[in-house]
XYZ file of C-alpha atoms in Angstrom:
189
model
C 34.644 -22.714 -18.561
C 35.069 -22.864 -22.173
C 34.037 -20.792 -25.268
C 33.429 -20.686 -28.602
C 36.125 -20.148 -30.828
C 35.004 -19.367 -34.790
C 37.873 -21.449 -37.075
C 36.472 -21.522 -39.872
C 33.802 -22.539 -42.646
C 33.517 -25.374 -45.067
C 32.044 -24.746 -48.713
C 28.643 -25.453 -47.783
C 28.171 -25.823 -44.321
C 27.656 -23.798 -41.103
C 30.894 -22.367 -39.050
C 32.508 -24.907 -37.288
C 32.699 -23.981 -33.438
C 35.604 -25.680 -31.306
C 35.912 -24.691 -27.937
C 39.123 -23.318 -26.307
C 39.695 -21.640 -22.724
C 38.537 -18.476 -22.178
C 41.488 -16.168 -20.885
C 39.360 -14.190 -18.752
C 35.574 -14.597 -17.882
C 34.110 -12.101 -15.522
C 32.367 -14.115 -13.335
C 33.884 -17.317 -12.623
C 30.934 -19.151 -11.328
C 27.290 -18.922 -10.507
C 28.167 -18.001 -7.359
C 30.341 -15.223 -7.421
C 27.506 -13.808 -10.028
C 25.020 -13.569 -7.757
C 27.155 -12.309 -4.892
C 28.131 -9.828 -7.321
C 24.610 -8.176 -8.934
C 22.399 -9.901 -6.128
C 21.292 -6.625 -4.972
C 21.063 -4.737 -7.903
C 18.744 -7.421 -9.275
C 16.556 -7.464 -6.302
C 16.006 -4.071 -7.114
C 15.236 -4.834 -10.659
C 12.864 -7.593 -9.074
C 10.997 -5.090 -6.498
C 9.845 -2.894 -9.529
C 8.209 -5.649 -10.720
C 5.552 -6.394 -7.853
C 4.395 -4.627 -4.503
C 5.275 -6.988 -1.880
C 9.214 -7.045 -1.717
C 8.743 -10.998 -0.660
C 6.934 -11.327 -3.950
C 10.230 -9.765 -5.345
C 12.564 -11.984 -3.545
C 10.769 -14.884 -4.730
C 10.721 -13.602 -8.034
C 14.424 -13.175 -8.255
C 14.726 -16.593 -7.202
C 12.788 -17.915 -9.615
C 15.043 -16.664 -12.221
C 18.365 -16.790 -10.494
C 17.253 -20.551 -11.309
C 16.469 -20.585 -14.463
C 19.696 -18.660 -14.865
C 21.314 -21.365 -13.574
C 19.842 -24.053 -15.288
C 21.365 -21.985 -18.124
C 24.614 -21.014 -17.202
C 26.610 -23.796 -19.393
C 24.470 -22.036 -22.163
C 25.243 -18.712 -21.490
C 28.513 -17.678 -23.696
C 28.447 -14.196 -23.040
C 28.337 -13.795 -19.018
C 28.992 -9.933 -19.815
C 25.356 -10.163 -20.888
C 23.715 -12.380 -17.709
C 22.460 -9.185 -16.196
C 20.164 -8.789 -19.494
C 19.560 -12.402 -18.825
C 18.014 -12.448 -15.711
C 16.259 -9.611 -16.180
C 14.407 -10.894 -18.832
C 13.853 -13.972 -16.735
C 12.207 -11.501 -14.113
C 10.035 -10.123 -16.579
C 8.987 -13.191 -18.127
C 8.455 -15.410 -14.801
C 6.064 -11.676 -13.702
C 4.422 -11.612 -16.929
C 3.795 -15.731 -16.458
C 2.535 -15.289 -12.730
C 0.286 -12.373 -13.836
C -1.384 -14.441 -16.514
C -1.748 -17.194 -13.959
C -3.498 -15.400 -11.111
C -6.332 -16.288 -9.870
C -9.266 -14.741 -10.337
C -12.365 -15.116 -7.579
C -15.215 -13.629 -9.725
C -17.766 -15.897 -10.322
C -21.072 -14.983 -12.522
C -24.438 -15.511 -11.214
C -27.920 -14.889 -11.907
C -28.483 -12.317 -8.948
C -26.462 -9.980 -7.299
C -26.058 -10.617 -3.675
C -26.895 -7.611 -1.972
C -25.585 -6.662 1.731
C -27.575 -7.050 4.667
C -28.693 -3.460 5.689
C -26.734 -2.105 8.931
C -29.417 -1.256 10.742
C -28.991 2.932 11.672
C -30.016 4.282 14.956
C -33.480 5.198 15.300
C -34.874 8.652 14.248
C -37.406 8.920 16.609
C -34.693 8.000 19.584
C -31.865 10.587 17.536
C -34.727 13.196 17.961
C -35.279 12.552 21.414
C -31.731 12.905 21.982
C -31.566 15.776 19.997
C -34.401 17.672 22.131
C -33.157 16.388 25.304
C -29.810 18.179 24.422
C -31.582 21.606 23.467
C -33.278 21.679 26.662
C -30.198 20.950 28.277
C -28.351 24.147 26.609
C -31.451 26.330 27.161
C -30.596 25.657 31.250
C -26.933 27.118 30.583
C -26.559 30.864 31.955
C -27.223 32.774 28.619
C -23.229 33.637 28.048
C -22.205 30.163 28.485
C -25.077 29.100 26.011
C -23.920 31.640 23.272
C -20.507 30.434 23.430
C -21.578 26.654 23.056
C -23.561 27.387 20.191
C -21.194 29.124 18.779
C -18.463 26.728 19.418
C -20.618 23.421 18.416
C -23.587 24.245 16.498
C -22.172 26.774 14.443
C -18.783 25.648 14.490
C -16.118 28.798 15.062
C -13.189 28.400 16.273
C -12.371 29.528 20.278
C -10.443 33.073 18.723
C -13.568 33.596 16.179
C -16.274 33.339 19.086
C -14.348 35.828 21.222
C -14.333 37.760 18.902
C -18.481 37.621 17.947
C -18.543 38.288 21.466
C -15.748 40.426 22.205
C -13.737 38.672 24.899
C -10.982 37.066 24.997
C -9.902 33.310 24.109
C -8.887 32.363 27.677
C -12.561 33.546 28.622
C -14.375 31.427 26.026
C -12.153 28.750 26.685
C -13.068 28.795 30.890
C -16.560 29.528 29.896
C -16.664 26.650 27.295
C -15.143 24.206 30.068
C -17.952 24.793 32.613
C -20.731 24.767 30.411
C -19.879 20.879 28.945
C -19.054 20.195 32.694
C -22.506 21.230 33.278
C -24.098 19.578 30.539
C -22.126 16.314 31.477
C -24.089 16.423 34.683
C -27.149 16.863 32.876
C -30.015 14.332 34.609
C -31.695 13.755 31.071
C -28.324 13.487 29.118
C -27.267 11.080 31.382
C -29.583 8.552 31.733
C -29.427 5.258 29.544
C -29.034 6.399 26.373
């Protein structure tokens, strides 16, 4: 690897360049570059986009250009700032690129309405489950309305009704066993 050496200037004209051995350069080839700051510019390269394939991709993209380059290059103290900005211009360029699957049209298309479940049916239902709860033995029944319709918690309806959790909990338990079993809330619904 060689680099410029400044000898001089002629009245007139631009500094000559020659080209001499450099004593020391720190990264002797492409390779031992990019085993070198590999990871630390896959980092740089994950900032840029979401997907961290997108980023590996992207990082090859410029570790080539860099490459292409490296003759070029006479300052590999400076390659890091190099390929960095290759990252950010090869994003930038991709970004620009994109495709974009918006198309303009005279109407809107609407989507097809999901038909709901029927009212009248959702009232049945609902009736058929009233009449079930009205069959419960009247302390079951006022700790499943409490517990469902009005929504407590198990240690809030014992205490409305002064017992304890374990109680409303037993109580609770037989009462949806009950309604489970229930010949209109079990048909084919």
């Amino acid at each position: 690897m060689t680099t410029p050496v400044r000898t001089g200037t002629r009245r007139g004209a631009a500094p000559v360049r020659t080209y001499a051995s450099a004593p020391h350069l720190p990264y002797p080839s492409f390779t031992s570059f990019v085993q070198a700051r590999g990871p630390v510019l896959l980092r740089a390269a994950r900032s840029l986009t979401a997907n961290p394939s997108d980023a590996e991709d992207l990082l090859q993209t410029a570790l080539t250009k860099t490459y292409v380059a490296w003759d070029r290059i006479e300052d590999h103290r400076a390659l890091d700032g190099y390929v960095r900005r290759a990252l950010l211009n090869t994003r930038t360029s991709q970004w620009r690129k994109r495709k974009v699957d918006e198309f303009a049209c005279d109407e809107l298309p609407e989507p097809e309405a999901v038909p709901g479940p029927d009212p009248a049916e959702r009232q049945s239902l609902h009736d058929a489950m009233w009449r079930a709860v009205l069959k419960l033995p009247a302390r079951q029944r006022a700790m499943v309305v409490l517990r469902y319709y009005e929504d407590l918690s198990e240690a809030q309806t014992a205490e409305v009704l002064g017992v304890s959790v374990g109680t409303v909990k037993s109580a609770v338990s037989r009462a949806l066993g009950k309604l489970r079993e229930d010949p209109e809330l079990t048909s084919d619904r």
